[in-house]
Short mmCIF file of C-alpha atoms and ligand atoms in Angstrom, two decimals:
data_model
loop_
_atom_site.label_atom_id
_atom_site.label_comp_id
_atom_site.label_asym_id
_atom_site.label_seq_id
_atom_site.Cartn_x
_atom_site.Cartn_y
_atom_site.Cartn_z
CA UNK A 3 23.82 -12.03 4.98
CA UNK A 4 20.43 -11.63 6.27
CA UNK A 5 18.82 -10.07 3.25
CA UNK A 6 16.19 -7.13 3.68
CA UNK A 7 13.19 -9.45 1.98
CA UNK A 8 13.78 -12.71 0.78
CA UNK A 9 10.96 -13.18 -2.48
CA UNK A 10 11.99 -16.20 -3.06
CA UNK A 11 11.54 -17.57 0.23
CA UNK A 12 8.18 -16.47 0.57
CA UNK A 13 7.25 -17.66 -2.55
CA UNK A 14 8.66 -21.33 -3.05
CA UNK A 15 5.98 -21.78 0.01
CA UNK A 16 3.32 -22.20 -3.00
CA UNK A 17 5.79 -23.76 -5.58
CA UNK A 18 3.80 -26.61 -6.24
CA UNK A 19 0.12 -24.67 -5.66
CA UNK A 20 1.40 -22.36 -8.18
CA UNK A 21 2.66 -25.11 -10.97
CA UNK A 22 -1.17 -26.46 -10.55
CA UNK A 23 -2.42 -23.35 -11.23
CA UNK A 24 -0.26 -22.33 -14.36
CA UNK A 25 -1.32 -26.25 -15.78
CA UNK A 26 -4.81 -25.47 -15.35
CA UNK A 27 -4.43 -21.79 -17.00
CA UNK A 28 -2.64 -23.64 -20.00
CA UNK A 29 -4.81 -25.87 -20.78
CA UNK A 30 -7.98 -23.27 -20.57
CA UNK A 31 -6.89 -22.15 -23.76
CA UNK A 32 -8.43 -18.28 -21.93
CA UNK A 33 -5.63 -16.01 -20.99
CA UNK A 34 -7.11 -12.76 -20.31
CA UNK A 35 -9.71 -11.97 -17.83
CA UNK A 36 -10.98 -15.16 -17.52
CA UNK A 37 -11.78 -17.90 -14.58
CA UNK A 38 -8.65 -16.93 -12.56
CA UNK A 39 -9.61 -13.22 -12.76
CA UNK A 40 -13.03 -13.43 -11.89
CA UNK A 41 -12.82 -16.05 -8.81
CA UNK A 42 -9.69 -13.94 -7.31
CA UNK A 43 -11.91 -11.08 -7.86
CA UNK A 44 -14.83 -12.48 -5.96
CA UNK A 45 -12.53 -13.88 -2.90
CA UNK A 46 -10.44 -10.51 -2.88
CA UNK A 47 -13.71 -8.83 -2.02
CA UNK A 48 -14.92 -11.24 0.55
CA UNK A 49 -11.51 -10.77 2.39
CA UNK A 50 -12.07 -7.12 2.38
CA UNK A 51 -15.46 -7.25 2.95
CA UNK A 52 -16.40 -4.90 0.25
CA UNK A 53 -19.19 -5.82 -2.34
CA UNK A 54 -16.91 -5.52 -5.45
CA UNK A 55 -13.03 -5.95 -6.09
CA UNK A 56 -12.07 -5.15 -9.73
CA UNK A 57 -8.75 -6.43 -11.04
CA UNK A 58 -6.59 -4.25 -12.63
CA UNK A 59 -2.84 -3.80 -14.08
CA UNK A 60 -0.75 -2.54 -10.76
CA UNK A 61 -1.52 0.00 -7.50
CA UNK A 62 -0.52 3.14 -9.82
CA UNK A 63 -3.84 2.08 -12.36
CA UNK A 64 -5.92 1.25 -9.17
CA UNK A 65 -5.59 4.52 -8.15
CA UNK A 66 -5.89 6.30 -11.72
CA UNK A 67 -9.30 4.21 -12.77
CA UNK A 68 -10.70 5.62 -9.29
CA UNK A 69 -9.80 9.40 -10.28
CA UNK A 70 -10.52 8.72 -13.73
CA UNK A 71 -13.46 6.87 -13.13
CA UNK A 72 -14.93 9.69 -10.38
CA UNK A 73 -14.38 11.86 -13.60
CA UNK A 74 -16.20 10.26 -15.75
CA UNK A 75 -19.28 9.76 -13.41
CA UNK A 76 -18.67 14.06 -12.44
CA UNK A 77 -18.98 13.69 -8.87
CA UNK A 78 -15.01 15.14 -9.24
CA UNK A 79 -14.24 17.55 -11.60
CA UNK A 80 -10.63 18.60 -13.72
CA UNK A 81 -8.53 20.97 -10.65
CA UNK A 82 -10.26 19.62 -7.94
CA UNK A 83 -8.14 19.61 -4.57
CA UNK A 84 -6.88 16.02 -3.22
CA UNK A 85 -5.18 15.39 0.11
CA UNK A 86 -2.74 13.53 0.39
CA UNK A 87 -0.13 12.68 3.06
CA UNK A 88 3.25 14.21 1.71
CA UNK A 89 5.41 11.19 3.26
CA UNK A 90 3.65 9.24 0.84
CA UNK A 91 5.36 6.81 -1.46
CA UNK A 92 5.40 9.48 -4.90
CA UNK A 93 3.11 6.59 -6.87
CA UNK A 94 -0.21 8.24 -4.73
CA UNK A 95 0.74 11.68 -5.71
CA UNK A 96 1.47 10.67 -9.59
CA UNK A 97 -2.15 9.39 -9.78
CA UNK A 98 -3.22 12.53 -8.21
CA UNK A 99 -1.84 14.79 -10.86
CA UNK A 100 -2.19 11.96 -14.26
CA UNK A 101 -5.59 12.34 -13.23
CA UNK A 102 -5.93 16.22 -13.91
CA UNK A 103 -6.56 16.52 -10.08
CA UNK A 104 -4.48 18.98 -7.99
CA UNK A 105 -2.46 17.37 -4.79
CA UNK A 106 -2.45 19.10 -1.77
CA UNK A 107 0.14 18.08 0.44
CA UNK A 108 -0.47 17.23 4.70
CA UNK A 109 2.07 16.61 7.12
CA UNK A 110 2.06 13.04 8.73
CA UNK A 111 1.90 12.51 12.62
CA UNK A 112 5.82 12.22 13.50
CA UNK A 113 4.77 8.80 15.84
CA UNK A 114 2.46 6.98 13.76
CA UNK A 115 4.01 8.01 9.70
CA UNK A 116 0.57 8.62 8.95
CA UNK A 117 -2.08 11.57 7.84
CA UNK A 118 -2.60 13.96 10.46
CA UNK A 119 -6.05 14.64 11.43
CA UNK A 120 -5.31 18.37 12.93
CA UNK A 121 -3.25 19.09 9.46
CA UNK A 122 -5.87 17.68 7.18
CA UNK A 123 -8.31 20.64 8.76
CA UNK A 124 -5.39 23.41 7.62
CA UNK A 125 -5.79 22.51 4.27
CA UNK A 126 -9.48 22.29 3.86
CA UNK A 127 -10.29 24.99 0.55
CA UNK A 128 -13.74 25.51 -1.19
CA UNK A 129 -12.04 23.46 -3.89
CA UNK A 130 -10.81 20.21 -1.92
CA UNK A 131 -13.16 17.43 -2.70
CA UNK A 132 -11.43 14.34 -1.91
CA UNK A 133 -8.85 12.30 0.60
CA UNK A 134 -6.79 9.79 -0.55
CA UNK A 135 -6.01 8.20 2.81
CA UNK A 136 -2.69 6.24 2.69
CA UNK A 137 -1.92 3.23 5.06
CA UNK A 138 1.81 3.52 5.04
CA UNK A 139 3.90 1.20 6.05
CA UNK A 140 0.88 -1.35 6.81
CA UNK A 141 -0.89 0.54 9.03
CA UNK A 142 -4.29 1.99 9.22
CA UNK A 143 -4.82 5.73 9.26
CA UNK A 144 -7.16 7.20 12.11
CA UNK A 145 -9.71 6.63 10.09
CA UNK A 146 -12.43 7.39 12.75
CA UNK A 147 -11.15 10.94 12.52
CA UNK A 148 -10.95 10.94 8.78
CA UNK A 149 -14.30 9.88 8.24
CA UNK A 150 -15.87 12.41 10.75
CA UNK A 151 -14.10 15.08 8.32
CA UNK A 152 -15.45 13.62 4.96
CA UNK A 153 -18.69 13.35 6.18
CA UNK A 154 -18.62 16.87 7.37
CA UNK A 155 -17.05 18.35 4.65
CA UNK A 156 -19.01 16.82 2.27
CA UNK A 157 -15.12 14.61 0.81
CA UNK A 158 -15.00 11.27 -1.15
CA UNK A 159 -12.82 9.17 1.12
CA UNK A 160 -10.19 7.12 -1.01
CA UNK A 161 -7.75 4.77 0.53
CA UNK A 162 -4.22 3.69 -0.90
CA UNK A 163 -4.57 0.64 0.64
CA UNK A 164 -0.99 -0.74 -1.36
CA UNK A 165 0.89 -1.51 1.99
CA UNK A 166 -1.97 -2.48 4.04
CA UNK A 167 -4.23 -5.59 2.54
CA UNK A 168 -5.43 -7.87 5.86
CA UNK A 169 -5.19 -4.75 8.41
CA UNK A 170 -8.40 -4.50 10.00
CA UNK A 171 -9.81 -1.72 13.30
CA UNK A 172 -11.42 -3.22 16.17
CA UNK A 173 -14.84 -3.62 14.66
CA UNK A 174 -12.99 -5.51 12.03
CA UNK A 175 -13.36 -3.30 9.39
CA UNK A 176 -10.43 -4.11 6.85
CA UNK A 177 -8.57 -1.72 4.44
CA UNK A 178 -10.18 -1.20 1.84
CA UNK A 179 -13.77 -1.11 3.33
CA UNK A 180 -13.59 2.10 5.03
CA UNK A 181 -14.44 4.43 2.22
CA UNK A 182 -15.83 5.13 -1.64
CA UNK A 183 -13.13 2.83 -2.86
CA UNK A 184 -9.77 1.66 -2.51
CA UNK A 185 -6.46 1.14 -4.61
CA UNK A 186 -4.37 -2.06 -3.41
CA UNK A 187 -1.00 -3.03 -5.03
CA UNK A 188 0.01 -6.88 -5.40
CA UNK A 189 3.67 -5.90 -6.43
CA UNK A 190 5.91 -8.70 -6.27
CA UNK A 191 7.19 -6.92 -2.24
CA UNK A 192 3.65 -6.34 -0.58
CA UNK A 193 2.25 -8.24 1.88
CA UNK A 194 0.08 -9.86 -0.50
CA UNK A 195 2.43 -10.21 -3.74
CA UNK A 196 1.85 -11.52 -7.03
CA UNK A 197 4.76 -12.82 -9.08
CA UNK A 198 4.81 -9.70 -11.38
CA UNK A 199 2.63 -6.38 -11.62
CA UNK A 200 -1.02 -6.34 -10.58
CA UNK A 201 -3.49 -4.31 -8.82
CA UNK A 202 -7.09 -4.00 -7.65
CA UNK A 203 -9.96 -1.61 -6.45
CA UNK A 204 -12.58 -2.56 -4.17
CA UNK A 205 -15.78 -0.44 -3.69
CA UNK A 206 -19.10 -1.09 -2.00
CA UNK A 207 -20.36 1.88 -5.49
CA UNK A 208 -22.01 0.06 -7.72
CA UNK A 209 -21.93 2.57 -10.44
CA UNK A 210 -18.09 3.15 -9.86
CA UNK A 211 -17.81 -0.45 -10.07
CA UNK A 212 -19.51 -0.59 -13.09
CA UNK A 213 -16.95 2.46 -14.81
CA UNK A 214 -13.58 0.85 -13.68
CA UNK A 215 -14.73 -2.49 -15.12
CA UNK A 216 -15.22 -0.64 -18.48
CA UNK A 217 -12.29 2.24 -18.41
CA UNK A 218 -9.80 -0.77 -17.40
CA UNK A 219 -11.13 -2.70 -20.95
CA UNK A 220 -10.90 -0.14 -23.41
CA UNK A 221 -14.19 1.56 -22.05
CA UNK A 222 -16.11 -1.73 -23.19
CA UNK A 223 -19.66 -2.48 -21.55
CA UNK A 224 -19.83 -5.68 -23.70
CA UNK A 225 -17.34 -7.19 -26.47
CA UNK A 226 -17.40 -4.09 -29.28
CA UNK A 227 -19.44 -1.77 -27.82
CA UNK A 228 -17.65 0.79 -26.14
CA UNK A 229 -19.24 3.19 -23.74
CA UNK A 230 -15.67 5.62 -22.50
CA UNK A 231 -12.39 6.53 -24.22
CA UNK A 232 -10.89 3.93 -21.50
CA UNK A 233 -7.38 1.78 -21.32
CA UNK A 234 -5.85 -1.60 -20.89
CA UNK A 235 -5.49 -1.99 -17.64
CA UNK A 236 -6.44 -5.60 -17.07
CA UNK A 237 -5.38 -7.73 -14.92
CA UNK A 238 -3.31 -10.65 -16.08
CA UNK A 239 -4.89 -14.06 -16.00
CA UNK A 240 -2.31 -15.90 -14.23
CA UNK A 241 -1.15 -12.86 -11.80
CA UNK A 242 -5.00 -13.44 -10.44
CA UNK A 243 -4.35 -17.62 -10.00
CA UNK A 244 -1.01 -17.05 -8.12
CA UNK A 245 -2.73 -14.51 -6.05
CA UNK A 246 -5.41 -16.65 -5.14
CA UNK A 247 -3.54 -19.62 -3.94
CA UNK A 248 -1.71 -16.66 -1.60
CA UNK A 249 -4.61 -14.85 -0.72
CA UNK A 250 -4.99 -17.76 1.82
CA UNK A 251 -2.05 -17.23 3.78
CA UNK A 252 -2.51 -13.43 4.49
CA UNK A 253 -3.74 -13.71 7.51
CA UNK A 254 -1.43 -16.06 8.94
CA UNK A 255 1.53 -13.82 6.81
CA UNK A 256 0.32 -10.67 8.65
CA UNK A 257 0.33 -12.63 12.19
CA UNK A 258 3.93 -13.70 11.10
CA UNK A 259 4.75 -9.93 10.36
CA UNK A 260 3.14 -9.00 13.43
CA UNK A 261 4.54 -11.30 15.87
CA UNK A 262 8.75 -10.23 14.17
CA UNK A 263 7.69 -6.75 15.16
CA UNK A 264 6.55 -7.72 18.62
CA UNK A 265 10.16 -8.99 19.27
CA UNK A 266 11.57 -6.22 18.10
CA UNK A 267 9.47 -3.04 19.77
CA UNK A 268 10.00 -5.68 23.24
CA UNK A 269 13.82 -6.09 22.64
CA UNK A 270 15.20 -3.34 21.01
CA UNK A 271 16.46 -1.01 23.74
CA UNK A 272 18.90 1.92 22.12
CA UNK A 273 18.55 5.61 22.39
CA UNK A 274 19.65 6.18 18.95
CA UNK A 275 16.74 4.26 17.84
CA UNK A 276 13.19 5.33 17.67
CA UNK A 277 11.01 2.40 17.57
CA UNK A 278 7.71 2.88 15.55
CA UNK A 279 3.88 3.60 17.01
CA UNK A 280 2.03 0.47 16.89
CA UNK A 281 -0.85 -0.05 19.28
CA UNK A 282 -0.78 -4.10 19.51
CA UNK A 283 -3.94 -4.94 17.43
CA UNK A 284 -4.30 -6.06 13.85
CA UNK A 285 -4.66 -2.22 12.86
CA UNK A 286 -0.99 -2.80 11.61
CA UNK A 287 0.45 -5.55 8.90
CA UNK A 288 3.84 -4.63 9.11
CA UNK A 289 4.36 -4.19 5.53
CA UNK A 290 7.36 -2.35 6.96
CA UNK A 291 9.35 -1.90 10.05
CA UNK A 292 10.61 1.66 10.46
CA UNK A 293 12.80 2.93 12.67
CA UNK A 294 14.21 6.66 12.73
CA UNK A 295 17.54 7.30 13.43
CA UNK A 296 20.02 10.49 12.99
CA UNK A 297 22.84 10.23 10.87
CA UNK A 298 21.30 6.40 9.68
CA UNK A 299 24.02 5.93 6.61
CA UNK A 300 26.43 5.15 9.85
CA UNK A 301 23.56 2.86 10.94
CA UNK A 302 22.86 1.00 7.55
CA UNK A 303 26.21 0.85 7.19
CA UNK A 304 26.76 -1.01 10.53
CA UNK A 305 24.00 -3.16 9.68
CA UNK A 306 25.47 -4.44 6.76
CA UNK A 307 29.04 -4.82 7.93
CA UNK A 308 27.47 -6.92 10.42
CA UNK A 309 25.23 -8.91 7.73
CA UNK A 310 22.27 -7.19 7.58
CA UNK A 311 20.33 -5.62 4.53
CA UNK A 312 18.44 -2.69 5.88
CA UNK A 313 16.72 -0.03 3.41
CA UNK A 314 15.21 3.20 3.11
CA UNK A 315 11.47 4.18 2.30
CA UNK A 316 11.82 6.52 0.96
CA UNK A 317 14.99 8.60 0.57
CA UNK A 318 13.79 11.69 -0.82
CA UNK A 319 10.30 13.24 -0.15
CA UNK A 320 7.92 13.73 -2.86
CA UNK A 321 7.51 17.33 -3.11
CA UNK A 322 11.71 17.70 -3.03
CA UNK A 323 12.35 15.35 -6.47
CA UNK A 324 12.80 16.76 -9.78
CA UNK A 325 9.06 15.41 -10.55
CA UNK A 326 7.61 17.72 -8.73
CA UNK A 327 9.16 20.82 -9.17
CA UNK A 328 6.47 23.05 -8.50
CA UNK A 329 5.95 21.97 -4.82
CA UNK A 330 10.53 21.85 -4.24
CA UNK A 331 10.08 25.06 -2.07
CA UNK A 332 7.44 23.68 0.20
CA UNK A 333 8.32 23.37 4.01
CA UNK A 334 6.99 20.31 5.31
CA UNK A 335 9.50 19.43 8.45
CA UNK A 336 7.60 16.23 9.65
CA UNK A 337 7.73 14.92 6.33
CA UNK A 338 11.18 15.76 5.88
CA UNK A 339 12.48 14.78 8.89
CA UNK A 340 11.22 11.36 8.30
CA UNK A 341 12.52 11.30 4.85
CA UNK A 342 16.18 11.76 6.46
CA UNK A 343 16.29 9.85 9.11
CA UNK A 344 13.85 6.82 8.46
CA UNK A 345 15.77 3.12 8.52
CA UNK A 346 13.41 -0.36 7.52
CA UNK A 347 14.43 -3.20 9.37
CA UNK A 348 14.08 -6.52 7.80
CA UNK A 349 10.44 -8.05 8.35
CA UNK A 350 8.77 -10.46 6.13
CA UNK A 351 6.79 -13.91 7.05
CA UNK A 352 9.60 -16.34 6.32
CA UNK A 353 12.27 -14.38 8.63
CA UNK A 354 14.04 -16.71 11.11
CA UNK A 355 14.21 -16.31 14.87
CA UNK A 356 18.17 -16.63 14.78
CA UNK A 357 17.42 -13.83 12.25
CA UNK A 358 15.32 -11.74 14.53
CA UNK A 359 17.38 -11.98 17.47
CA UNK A 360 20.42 -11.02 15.34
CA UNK A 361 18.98 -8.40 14.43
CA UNK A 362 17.76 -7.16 18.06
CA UNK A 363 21.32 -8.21 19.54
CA UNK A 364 23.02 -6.26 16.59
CA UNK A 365 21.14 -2.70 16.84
CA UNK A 366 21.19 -2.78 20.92
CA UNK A 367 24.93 -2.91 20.13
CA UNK A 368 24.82 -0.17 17.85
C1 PLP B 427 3.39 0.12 -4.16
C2 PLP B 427 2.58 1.33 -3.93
C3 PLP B 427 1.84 1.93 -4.97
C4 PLP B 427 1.95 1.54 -6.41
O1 PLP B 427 1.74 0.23 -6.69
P1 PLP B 427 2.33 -0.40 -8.06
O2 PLP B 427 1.66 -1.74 -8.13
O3 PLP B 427 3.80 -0.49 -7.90
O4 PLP B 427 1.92 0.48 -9.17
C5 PLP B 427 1.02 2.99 -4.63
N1 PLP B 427 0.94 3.47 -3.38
C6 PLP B 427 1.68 2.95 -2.38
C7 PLP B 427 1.56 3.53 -1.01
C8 PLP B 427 2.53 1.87 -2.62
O5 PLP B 427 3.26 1.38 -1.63
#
């Protein structure tokens, strides 16, 4: 069986990198936010390029201690619009509303899975103040397009960054860097993955900086004094250390990512199968490789009584699960259609070429 993502695999890479690490966290008798923390901190934010990376619990906390810390500074205020792509995985849209803010859903471009530009401008209300900008499936959003419309509309610019860490534009701008600040995800799947939950937010803000690193300790500017009613939403000590030692291989991860998805947009030749937008430059990580196809539980079923593990992200669009009820009767065909007929390949960096070419012979079959 060729499994959909093999964790283990890409982990017992750094087996012995990792036992080093937990040795030296032992015996440093300082478990939470201490040396590991801080230097992943510091080398998460050179990677990205942005002046400050804060640790923090998981992707869903990234992206409530931006809202929450926007709040607190007033430059957003309780009912204040957001944008956000509806195709979205429902963790974007969940920080959205735990933060008091109001979503406003926009329709994806069909080709690319990501925020369109032309929809973003139909939704534009006295009241929107903000874009949360979501890099699905690894790749970057037009951001040229979305920053011309913040900057003329007068919008913060937020980026979910959770599927994208390492994708980077042609002037090497990397996720993460393109606007006020950034949520990233290391769940134990993404491209960079800790083993267990954790999280960050990177911002070139000082004074948004500043706010996260107290509301994610209780509101604490030093030990016992505290400045916000904040949370505990640290990041764990040894979460940081694994991440560190992994934080090296990104980049040649993402080329491993990149260079499986090269094979398959080359070899996979079936009219049944619509192959995903991707432009050939590092604008894409391949977090995921999606595929649409009508009536896919045939498909996935094939797959996998051929020996192959596909899945499905996501099933059901946000605005139609029981979560949401107030947005069920929205029509949002783009998003929907994508919803039902959307198929993930395997990808990871540890894939096989017998694996890939499987794979290829297996869907050309199809
Ligand atoms: C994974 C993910 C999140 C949430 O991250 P967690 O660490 O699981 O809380 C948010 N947004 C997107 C797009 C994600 O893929």
């Amino acid at each position: 069986m060729i499994k959909f993502l093999d964790l283990h695999k890409i982990n017992a890479r750094f087996e012995s990198q990792f036992q080093e690490q937990f040795q030296q966290f032992l015996d440093s008798g300082h478990y939470v936010l201490g040396n590991g923390v801080s230097q992943f901190e510091t080398n998460f934010a050179a990677y990205c390029g942005s002046n400050q990376a804060i640790g923090v619990s998981n992707g869903l906390d990234a992206l409530l201690l931006i809202f929450k810390g926007y709040l607190e500074l007033g430059v957003l205020q309780k009912g204040d619009e957001v944008l956000v792509p509806a195709n979205t995985y429902i963790a974007s849209i969940i920080a959205i509303i735990n933060s008091g803010l109001k979503p406003v859903f926009v329709e994806p471009n069909i080709s690319t899975f990501n925020i369109e530009p032309l929809a973003i401008k139909e939704q534009l209300t006295p009241k929107t103040k903000a874009i949360l900008a979501v890099h699905l499936y690894g790749q970057l959003c037009n951001m040229e397009a979305i920053i011309y419309m913040c900057k003329t509309h007068n919008l913060l610019l937020i980026e979910d960054a959770a599927q994208a860490h390492g994708a980077q534009d042609d002037n090497d701008v990397r996720a993460g860097n393109f606007g006020d600040a950034a949520a990233f995800s290391f769940y134990p799947s993404k491209n960079l993955g800790a083993l267990g939950d954790a999280g960050a937010v990177t911002t070139n803000n000082e004074e948004l900086a500043t706010v996260i690193k107290q509301l994610r300790n209780y509101g604490t500017s030093s030990k016992y004094v505290n400045e916000r009613v904040g949370f505990n939403n640290r990041l764990d000590e040894i979460q940081a250390r694994f991440l560190d030692v992994k934080l090296q291989s990104l980049d040649s991860d993402n080329d491993k990512r990149r260079a499986v998805a090269k094979q398959y947009l080359q070899h996979i030749e079936n009219k049944k199968v619509t192959l995903p937008y991707y432009n050939g430059t590092k604008n894409h990580v391949f977090h995921l490789f999606v595929v649409l196809v009508q009536n896919r539980d045939a498909f996935i079923k094939y797959l996998k009584d051929n020996g192959v593990e596909a899945a499905i992200h996501y099933p059901v669009a946000p605005h139609h699960q029981n979560a949401l009820k107030k947005y069920n009767t929205l029509s949002l065909p783009i998003t929907e259609k994508i919803h039902r007929n959307c198929v993930s390949l395997p990808i990871s960096p540890v894939m096989e070429a017998f694996e890939v070419e499987r794979i290829i012979s297996l869907v050309n079959a199809y």
